[in-house]
Short mmCIF file of C-alpha atoms in Angstrom, two decimals:
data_model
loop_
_atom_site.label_atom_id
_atom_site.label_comp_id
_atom_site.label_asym_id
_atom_site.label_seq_id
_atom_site.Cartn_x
_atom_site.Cartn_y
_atom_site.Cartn_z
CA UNK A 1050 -19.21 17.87 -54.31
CA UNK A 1051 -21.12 21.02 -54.89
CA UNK A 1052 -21.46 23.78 -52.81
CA UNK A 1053 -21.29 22.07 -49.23
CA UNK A 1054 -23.95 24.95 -47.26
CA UNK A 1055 -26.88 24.96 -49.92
CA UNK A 1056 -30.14 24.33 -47.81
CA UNK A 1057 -31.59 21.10 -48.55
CA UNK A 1058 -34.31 22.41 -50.72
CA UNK A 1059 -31.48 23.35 -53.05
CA UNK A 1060 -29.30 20.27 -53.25
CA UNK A 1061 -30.01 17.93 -55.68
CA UNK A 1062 -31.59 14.74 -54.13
CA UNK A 1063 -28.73 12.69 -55.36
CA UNK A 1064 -26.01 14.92 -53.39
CA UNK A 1065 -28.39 15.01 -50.27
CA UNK A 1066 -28.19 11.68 -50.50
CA UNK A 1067 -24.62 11.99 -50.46
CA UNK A 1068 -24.20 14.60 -47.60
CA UNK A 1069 -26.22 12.07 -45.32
CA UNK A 1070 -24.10 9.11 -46.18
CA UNK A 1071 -21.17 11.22 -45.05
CA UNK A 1072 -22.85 12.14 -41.84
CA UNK A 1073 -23.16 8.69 -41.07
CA UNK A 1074 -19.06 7.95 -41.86
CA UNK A 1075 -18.44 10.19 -39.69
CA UNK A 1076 -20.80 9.08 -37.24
CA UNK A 1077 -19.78 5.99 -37.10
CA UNK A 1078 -16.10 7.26 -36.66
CA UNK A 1079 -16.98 9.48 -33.93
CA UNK A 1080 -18.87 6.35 -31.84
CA UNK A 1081 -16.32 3.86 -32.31
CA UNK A 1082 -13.07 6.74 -31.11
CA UNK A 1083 -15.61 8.01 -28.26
CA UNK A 1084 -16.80 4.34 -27.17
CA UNK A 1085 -12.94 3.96 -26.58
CA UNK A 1086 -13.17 6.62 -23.50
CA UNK A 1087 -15.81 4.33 -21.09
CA UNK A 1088 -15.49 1.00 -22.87
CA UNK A 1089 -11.95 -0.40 -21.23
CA UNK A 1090 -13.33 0.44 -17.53
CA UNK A 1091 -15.18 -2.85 -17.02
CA UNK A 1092 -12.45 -4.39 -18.68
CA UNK A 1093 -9.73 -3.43 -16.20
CA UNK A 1094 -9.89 -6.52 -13.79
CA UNK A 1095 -9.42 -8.85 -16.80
CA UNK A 1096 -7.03 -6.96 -18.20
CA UNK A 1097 -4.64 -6.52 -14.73
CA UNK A 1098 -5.40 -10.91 -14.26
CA UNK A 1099 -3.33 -11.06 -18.24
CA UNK A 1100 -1.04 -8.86 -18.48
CA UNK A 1101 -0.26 -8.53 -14.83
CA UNK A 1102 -0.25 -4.59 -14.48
CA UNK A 1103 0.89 -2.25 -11.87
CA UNK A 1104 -1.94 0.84 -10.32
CA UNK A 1105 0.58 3.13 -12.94
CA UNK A 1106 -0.25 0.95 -15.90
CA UNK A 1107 -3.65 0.54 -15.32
CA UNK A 1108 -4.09 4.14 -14.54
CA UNK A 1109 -2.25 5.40 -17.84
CA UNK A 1110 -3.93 2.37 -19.75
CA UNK A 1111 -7.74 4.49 -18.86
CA UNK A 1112 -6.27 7.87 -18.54
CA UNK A 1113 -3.40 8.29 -21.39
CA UNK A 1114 -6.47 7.69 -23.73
CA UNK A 1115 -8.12 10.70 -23.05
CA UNK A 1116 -4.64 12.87 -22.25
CA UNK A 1117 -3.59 12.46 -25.76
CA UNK A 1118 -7.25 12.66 -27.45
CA UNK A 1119 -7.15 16.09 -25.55
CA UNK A 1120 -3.52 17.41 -27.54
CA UNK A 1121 -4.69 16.30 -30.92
CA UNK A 1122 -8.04 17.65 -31.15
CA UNK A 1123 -7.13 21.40 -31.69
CA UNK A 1124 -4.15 21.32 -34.11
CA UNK A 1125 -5.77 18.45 -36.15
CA UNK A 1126 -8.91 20.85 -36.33
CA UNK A 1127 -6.98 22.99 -37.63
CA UNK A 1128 -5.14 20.78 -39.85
CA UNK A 1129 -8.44 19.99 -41.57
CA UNK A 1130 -9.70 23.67 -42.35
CA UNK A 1131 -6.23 24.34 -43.35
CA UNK A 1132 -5.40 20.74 -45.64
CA UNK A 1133 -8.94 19.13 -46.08
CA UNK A 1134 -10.61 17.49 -43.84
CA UNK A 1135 -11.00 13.57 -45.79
CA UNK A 1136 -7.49 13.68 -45.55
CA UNK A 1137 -7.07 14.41 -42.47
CA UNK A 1138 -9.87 11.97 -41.42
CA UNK A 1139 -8.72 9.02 -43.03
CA UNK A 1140 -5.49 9.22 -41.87
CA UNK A 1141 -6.72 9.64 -38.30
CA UNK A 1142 -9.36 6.86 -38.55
CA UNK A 1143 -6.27 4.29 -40.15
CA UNK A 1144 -4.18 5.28 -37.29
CA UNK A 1145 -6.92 4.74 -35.18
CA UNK A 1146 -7.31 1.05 -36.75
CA UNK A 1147 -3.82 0.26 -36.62
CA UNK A 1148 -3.13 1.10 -32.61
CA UNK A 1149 -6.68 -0.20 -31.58
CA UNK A 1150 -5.31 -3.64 -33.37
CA UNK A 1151 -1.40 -3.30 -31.75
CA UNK A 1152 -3.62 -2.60 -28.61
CA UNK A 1153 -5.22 -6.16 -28.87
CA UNK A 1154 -1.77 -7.64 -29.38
CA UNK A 1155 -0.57 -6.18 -26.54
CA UNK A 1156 2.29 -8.48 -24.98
CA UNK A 1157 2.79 -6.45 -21.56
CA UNK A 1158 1.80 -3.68 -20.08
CA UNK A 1159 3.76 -0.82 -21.48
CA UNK A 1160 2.94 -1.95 -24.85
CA UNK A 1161 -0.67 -1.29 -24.09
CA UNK A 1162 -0.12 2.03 -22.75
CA UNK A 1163 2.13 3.10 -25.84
CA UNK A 1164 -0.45 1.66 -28.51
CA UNK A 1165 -3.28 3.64 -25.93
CA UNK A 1166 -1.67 6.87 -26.28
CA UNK A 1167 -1.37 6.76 -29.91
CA UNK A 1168 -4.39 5.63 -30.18
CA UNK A 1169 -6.14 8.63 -28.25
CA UNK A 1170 -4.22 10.97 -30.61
CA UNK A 1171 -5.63 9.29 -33.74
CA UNK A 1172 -9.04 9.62 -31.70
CA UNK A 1173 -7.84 13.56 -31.62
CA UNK A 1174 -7.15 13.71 -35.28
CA UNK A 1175 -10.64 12.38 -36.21
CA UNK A 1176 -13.10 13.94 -34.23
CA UNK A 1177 -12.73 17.64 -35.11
CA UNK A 1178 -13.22 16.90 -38.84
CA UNK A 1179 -17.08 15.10 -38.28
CA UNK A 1180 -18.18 18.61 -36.56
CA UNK A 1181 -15.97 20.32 -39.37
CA UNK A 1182 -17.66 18.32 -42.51
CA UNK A 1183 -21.41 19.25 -40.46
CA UNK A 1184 -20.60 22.80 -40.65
CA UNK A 1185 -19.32 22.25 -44.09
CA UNK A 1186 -22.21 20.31 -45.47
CA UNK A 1187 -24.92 21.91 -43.43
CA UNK A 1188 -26.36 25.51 -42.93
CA UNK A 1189 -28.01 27.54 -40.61
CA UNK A 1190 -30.92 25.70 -39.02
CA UNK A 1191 -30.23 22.89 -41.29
CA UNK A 1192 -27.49 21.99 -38.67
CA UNK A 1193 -29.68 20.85 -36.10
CA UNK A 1194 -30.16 17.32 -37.06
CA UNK A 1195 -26.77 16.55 -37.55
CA UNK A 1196 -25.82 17.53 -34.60
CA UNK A 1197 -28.45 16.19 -32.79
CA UNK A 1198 -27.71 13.07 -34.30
CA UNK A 1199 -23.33 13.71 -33.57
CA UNK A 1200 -24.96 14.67 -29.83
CA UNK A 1201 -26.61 11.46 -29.87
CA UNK A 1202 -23.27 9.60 -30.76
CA UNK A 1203 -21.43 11.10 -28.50
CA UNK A 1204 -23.77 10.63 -25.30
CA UNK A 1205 -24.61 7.07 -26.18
CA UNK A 1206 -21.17 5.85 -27.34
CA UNK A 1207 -19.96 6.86 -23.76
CA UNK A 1208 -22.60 5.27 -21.74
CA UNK A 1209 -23.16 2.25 -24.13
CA UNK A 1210 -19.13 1.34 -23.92
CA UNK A 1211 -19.35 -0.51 -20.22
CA UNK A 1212 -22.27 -2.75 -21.74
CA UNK A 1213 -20.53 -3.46 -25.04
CA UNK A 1214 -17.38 -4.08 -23.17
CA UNK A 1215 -19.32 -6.61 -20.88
CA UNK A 1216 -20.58 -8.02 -23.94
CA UNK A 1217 -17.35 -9.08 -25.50
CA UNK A 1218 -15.59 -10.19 -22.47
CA UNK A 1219 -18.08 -12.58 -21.75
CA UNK A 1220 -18.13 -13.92 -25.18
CA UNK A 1221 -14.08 -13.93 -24.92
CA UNK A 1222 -13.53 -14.79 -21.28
CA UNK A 1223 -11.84 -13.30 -18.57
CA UNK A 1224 -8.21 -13.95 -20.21
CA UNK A 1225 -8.51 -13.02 -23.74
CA UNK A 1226 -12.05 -10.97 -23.87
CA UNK A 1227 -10.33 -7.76 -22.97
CA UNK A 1228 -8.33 -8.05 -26.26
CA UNK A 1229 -11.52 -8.20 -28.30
CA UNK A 1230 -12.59 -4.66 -26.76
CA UNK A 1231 -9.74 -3.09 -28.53
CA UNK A 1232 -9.79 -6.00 -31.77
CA UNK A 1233 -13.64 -4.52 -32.53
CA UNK A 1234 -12.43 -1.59 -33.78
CA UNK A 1235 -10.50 -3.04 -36.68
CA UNK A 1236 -13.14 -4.63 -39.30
CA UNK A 1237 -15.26 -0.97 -38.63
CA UNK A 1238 -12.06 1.23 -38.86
CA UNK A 1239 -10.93 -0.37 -42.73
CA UNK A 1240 -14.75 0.00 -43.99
CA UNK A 1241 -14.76 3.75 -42.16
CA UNK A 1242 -11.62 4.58 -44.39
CA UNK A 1243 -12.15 2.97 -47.16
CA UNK A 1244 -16.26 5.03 -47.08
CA UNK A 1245 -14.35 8.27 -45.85
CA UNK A 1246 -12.08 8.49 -49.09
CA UNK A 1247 -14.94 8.12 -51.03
CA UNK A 1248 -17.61 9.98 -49.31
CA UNK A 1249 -16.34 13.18 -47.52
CA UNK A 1250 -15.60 15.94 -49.44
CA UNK A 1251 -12.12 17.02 -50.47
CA UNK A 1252 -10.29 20.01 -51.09
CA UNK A 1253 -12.16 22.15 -53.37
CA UNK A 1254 -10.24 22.29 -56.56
CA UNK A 1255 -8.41 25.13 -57.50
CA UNK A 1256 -8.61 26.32 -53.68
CA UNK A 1257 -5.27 27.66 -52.48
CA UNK A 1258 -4.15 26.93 -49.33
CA UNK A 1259 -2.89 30.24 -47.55
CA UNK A 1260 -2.99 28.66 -44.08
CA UNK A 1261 0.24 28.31 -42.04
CA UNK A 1262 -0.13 25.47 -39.42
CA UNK A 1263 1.00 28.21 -36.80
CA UNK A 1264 3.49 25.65 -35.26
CA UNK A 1265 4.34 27.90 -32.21
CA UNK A 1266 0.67 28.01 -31.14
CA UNK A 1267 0.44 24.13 -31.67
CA UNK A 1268 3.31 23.63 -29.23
CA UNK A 1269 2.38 26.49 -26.81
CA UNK A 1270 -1.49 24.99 -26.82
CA UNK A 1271 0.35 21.22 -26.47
CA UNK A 1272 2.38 21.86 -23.62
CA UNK A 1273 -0.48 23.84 -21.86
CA UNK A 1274 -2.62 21.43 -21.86
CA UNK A 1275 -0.63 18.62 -21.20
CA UNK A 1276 0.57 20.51 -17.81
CA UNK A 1277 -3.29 20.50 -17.17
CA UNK A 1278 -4.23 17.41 -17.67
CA UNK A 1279 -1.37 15.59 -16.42
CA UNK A 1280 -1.64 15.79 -12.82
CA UNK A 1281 -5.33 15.31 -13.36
CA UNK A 1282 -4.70 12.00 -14.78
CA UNK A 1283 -1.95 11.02 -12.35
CA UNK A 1284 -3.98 12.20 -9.83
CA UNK A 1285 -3.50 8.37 -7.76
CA UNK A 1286 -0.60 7.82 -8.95
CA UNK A 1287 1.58 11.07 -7.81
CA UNK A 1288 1.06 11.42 -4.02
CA UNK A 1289 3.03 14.62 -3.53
CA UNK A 1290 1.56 17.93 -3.43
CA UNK A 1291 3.54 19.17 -5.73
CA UNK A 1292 1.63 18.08 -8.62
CA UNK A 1293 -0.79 20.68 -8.40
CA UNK A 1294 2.00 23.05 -9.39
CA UNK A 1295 1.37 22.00 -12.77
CA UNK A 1296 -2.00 23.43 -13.56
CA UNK A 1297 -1.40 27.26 -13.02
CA UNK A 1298 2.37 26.78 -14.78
CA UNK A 1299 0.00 24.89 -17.87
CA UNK A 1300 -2.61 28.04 -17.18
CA UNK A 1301 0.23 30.44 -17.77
CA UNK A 1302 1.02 28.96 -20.90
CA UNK A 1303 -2.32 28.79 -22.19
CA UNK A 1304 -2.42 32.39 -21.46
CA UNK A 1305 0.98 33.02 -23.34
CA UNK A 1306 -0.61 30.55 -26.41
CA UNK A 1307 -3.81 33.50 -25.72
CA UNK A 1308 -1.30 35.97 -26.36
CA UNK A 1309 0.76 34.80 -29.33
CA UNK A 1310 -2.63 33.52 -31.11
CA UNK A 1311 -4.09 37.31 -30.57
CA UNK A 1312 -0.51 38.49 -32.44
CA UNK A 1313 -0.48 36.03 -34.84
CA UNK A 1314 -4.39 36.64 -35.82
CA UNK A 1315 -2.75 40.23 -36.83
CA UNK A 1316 -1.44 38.70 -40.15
CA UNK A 1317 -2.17 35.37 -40.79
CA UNK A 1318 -4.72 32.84 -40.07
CA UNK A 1319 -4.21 31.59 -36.04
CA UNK A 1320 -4.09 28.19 -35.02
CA UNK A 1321 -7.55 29.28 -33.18
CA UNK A 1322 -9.14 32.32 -33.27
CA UNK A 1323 -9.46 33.91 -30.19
CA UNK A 1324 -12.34 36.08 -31.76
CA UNK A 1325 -14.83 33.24 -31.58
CA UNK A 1326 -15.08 34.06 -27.78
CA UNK A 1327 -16.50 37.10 -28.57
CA UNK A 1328 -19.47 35.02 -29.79
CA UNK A 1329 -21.78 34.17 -26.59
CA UNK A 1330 -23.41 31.28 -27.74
CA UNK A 1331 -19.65 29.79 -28.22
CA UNK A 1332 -18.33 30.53 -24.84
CA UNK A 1333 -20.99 29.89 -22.72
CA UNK A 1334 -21.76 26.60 -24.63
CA UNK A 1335 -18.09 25.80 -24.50
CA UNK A 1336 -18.06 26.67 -20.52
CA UNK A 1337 -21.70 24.13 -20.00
CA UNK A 1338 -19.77 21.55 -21.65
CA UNK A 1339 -16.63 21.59 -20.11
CA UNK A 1340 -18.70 21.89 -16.67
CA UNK A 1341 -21.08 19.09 -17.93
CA UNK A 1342 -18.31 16.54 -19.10
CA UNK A 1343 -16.64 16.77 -15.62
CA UNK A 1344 -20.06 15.29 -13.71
CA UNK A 1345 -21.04 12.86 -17.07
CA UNK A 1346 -18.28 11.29 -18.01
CA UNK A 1347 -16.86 10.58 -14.28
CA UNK A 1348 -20.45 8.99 -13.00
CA UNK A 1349 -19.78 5.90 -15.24
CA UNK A 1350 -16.13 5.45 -13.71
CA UNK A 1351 -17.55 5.44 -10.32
CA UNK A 1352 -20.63 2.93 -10.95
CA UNK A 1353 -18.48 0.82 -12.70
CA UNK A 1354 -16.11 0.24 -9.13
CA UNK A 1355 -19.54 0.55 -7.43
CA UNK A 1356 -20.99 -2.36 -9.12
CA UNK A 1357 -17.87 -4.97 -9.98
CA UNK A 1358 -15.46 -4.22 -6.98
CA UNK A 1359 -17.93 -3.46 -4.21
CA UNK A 1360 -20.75 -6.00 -5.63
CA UNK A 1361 -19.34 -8.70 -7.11
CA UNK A 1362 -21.48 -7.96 -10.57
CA UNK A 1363 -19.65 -9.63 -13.87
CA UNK A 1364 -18.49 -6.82 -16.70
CA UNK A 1365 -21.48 -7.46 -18.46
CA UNK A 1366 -24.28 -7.15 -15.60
CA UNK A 1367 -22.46 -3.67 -14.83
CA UNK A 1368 -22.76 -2.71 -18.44
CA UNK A 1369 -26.50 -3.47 -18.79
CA UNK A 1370 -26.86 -1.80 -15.50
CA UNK A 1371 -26.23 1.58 -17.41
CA UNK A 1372 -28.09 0.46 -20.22
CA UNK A 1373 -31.55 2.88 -19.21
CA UNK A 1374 -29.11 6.20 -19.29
CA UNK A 1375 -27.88 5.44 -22.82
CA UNK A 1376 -31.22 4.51 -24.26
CA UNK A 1377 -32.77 8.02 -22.35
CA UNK A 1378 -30.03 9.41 -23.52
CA UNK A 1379 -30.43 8.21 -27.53
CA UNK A 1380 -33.86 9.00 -27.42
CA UNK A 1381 -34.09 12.34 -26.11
CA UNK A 1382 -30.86 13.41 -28.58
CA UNK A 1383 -32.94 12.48 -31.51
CA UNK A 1384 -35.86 14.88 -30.11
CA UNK A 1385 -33.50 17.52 -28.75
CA UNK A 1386 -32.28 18.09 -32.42
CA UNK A 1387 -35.33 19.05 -33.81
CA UNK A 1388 -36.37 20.99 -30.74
CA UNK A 1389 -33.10 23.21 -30.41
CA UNK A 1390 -33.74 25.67 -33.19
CA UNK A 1391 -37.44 26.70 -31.72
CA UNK A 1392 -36.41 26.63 -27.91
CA UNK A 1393 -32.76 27.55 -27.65
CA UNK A 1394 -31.10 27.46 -24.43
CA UNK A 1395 -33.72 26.53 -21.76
CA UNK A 1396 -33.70 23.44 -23.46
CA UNK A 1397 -30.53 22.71 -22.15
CA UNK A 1398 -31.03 23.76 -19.22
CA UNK A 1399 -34.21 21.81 -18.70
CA UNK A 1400 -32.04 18.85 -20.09
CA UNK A 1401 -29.67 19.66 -17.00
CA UNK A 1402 -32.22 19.96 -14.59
CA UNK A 1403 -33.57 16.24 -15.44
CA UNK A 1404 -30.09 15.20 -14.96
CA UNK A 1405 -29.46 16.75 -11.75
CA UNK A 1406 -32.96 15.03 -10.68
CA UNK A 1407 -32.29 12.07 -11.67
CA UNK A 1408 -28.83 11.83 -10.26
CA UNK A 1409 -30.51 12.57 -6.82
CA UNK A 1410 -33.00 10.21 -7.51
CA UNK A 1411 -30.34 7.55 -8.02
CA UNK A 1412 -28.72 8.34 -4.72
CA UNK A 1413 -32.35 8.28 -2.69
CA UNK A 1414 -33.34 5.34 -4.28
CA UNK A 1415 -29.76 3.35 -2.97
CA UNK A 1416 -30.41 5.06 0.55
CA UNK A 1417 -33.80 3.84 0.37
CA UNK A 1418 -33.34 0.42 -0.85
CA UNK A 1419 -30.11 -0.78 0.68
CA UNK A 1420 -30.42 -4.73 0.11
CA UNK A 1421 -32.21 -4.88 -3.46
CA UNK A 1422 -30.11 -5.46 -6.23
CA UNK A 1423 -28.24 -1.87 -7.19
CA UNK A 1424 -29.03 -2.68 -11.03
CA UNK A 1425 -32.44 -2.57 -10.65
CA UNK A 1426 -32.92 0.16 -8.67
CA UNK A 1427 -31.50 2.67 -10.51
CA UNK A 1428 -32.68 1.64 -13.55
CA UNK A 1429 -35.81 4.88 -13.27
CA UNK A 1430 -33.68 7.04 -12.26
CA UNK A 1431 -30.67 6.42 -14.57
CA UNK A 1432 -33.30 6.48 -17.25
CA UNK A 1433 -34.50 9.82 -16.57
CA UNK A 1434 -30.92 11.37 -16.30
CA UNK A 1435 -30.22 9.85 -19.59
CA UNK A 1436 -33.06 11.71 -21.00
CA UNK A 1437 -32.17 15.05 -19.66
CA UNK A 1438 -28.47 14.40 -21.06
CA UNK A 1439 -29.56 13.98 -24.42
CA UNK A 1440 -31.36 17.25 -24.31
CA UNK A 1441 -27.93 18.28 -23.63
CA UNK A 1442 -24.99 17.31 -25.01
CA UNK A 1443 -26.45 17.43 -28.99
CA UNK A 1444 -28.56 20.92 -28.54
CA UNK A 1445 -25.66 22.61 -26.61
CA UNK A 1446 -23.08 21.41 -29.45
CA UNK A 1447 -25.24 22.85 -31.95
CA UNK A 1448 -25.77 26.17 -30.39
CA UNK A 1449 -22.35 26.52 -29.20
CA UNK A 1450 -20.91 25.75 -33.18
CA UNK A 1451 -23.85 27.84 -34.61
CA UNK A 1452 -22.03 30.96 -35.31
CA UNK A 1453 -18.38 29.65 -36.40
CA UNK A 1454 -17.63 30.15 -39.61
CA UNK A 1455 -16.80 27.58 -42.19
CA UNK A 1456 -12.96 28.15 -42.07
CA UNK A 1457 -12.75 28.16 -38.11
CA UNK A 1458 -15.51 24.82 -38.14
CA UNK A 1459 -12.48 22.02 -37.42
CA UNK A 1460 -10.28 24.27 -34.99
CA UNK A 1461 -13.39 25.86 -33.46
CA UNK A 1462 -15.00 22.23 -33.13
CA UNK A 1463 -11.77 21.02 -31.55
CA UNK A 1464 -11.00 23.88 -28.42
CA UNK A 1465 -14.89 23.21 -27.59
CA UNK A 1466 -13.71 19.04 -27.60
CA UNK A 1467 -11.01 19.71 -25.82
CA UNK A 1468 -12.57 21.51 -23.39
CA UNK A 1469 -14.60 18.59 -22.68
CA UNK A 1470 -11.82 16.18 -22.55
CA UNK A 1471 -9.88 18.59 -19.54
CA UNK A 1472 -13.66 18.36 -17.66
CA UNK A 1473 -13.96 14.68 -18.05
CA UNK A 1474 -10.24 14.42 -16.71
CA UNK A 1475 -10.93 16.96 -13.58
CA UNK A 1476 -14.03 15.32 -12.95
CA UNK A 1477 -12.76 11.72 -13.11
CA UNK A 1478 -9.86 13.00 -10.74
CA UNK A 1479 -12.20 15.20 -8.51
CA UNK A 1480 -15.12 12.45 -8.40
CA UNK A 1481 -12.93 9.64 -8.36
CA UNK A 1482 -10.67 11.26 -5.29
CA UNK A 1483 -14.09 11.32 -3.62
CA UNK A 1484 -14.75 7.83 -4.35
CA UNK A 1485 -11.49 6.60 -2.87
CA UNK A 1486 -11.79 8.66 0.48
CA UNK A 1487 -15.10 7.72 1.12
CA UNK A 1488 -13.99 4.36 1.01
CA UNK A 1489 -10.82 4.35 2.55
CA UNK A 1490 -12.76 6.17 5.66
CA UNK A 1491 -15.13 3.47 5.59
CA UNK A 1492 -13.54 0.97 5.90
CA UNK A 1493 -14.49 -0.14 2.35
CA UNK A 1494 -17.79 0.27 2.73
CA UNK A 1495 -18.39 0.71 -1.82
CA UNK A 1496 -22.27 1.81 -1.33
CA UNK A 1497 -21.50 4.89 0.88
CA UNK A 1498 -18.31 6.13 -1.70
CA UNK A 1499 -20.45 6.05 -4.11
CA UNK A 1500 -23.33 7.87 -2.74
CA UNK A 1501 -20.59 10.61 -1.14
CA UNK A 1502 -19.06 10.60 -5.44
CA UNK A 1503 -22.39 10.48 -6.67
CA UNK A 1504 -23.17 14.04 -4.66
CA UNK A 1505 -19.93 15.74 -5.63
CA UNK A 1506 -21.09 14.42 -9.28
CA UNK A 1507 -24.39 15.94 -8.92
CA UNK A 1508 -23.18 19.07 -7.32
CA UNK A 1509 -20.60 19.41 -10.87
CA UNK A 1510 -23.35 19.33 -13.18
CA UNK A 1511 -25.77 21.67 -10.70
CA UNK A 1512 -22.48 24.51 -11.74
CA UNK A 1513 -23.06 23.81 -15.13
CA UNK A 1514 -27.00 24.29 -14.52
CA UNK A 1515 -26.54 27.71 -13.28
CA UNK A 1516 -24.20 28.97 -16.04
CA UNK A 1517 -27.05 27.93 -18.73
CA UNK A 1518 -29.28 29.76 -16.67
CA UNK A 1519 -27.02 32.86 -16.60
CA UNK A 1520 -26.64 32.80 -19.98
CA UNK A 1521 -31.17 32.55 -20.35
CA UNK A 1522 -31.16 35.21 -18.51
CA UNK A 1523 -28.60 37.42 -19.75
CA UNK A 1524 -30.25 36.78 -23.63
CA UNK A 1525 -33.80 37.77 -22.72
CA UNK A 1526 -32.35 41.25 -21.23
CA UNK A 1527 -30.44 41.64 -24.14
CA UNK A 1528 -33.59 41.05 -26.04
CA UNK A 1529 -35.63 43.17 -24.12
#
């Protein structure tokens, strides 16, 4: 490929062509790994009636996903600035293909959960290389569509996956439709490898790779953030205290991994460079999104229980239910990435705002309406909180990544991904905790924990509000 930042004035039309057509790989990639985080929620009670699964295995079946998605994403990152980033993409994407198939097969329970955590590592390996090839590809303003379209992907694919999970276990039944939610991937993975390999770009040739793969720093970062996340995810499971322990021991590593990667930078190239926090637009966008993911992603857990458990709705009537926040959500993406570049921050924040609103709204209109039919109404209000999330998700990513350089694009791409992944697992644990003590206190009563979630929800993403606010105000002083 030629030179992968020319503007698109200077690229011949043919290799423009060419850059789009490996956007779209890699969007395609990025939906189906991403649709694997909210798709298998509706398809829980199908899958424990099968395979017969204990709380444990259920828990580790939606949660082991996203713990080892979260350990991949950094090291592969870097793995792809260091080795090239088509390799490292199609091997995650077959990987990803092979375990979403040995998932479908699944024979018992701990199969599942084995072929789940490998396949949230190959969902690790793959994402950091679509932000890497953007930043690759793309320059400068340039930027903004692709990763309004990448924001898009990644805010639809999560709210979409409860409806397209409906979908296929109604066309495969209660007993064998759950299998199809993990067989789907297949048919899409073999064309995404066999279009990666031909479409991203390589190694350049004659570039010489004086990257070490920094191993300490990949096992310092690995163990740090699996003491994080892990009694986050087992947060039902592990009744003792105890657990807790984990997260400042996991902080204390992370700090040590700070340490060693500031030591290591001295020489060589680090695993991640710590120097990209010196950039604001990268650590305050890193901080909204981590904030961010911890109310999004766990409002779609709790609606889901809401709605099937406490209503009796089938998997697919919950998954159109959250059908007006993904199409908000796609349509206001595609606008926010054209609007990013002339209005910056308070974009997001005006994104956030709508959210908050609309999350409110949601909870009024339940209070307000106790005996109509849930679905319907929150439809409005879901819709406009969709909208204000795709005025998020894509213009934050592409003001957060703005400023990384080339060589730090997959390792930079994957600490702000992973940051995301530890605030969807606090915020399923924290949200989801106040989902199951609402209910337990009354007396099962599903409508009132999910009003009581649905504030602490709310109250998450009104923290994340305030920090892009901060960071408005904070620029225009500076620019003063």
């Amino acid at each position: 490929m030629s030179t992968a930042g020319n503007q698109a004035a200077d690229v011949d039309p043919a290799e423009n062509r060419r850059r789009w057509q490996a956007l779209g790989v890699g969007l395609v990639a990025a939906f189906m790994t991403l649709l694997d985080v909210s798709i298998v929620n509706v398809a829980i009670p199908s899958l424990d009636q099968a395979l017969h699964a204990s709380p444990s295995d259920l828990q580790w079946v939606l949660s082991g996903y996203a713990l080892t998605f979260g350990l991949a994403l950094v090291p592969a990152g870097r793995f792809g600035d260091a080795r090239g980033r088509r390799n490292a993409f199609v091997f995650g994407i077959a990987l990803f293909t092979i375990t979403s198939a040995l998932a479908g097969l699944a024979p018992s329970p701990t199969w599942l959960v084995i072929a789940r955590l490998l396949q949230g590592a190959a969902a690790g390996i793959v994402n950091p290389q679509v932000t890497g090839v953007i930043q690759e590809l793309f320059r400068g303003p340039e930027r903004a569509r692709p990763f309004g379209l990448l924001g898009a992907t990644i805010g639809v694919s999560t709210a979409v996956g409860p409806l397209l999970g409906g979908l296929l276990i109604a066309l495969g039944g209660q007993e064998h439709g759950w299998r199809y939610v993990f067989f789907v991937n297949v048919p899409v993975g073999i064309i995404a490898v066999i279009l990666g390999w031909r479409l991203l770009p390589g190694r350049q040739k004659g570039h010489t790779d004086r990257h070490r793969l920094d191993p300490v720093g990949v096992i310092l970062l690995g163990v740090g953030v699996l003491l994080v996340l892990l009694p986050l995810v087992q947060e039902q499971q592990w009744r003792t205290p105890w657990k807790w322990a984990l997260i400042p021991a996991g902080l204390l590593v992370l700090l040590a991994f700070a340490v060693w990667e500031h030591r290591y930078a001295r020489t060589r190239q680090p695993l991640f460079d710590l120097r990209l926090f010196k950039l604001r637009s990268y650590t305050l966008g890193s901080l909204i999104a981590l904030i961010y993911f911890g109310g999004f992603t766990a409002i779609f857990f709790i609606f889901t229980l809401f709605l099937q458990n406490g209503h009796g709705y089938s998997a697919l009537v919950a998954g159109l239910a959250v059908t007006p926040f993904a199409l908000g959500s796609a349509a206001a993406s595609a606008a926010g990435g054209r609007l990013v570049n002339r209005t910056g921050r308070p974009l997001v924040a005006a994104g956030l705002l709508a959210v908050v609103v609309g999350l409110a709204a949601t909870w009024l209109a339940l209070r307000e309406f106790p005996h109509a039919p849930a679905p319907w109404v929150t439809a409005g209000p879901l819709l406009l909180a969709g909208i204000g999330s795709g005025l998020v998700i894509a213009p934050n990513q592409t003001l957060t990544l703005s400023q990384v350089p080339v060589p730090q694009a997959g390792s930079g791409a994957g600490m702000l991904q992973t940051g995301q992944r530890i605030g969807s697992a606090a915020g399923i644990a924290a949200v989801g905790s106040a989902f199951f003590a609402s209910l337990a206190s009354s007396n099962g009563d599903f409508t009132a924990a999910f009003e009581h979630s649905l504030v602490v929800a709310t109250v998450i993403i009104a923290l994340a509000l305030i920090a892009a606010l901060i960071d408005i105000v904070v620029s225009r002083r500076h620019d003063q």
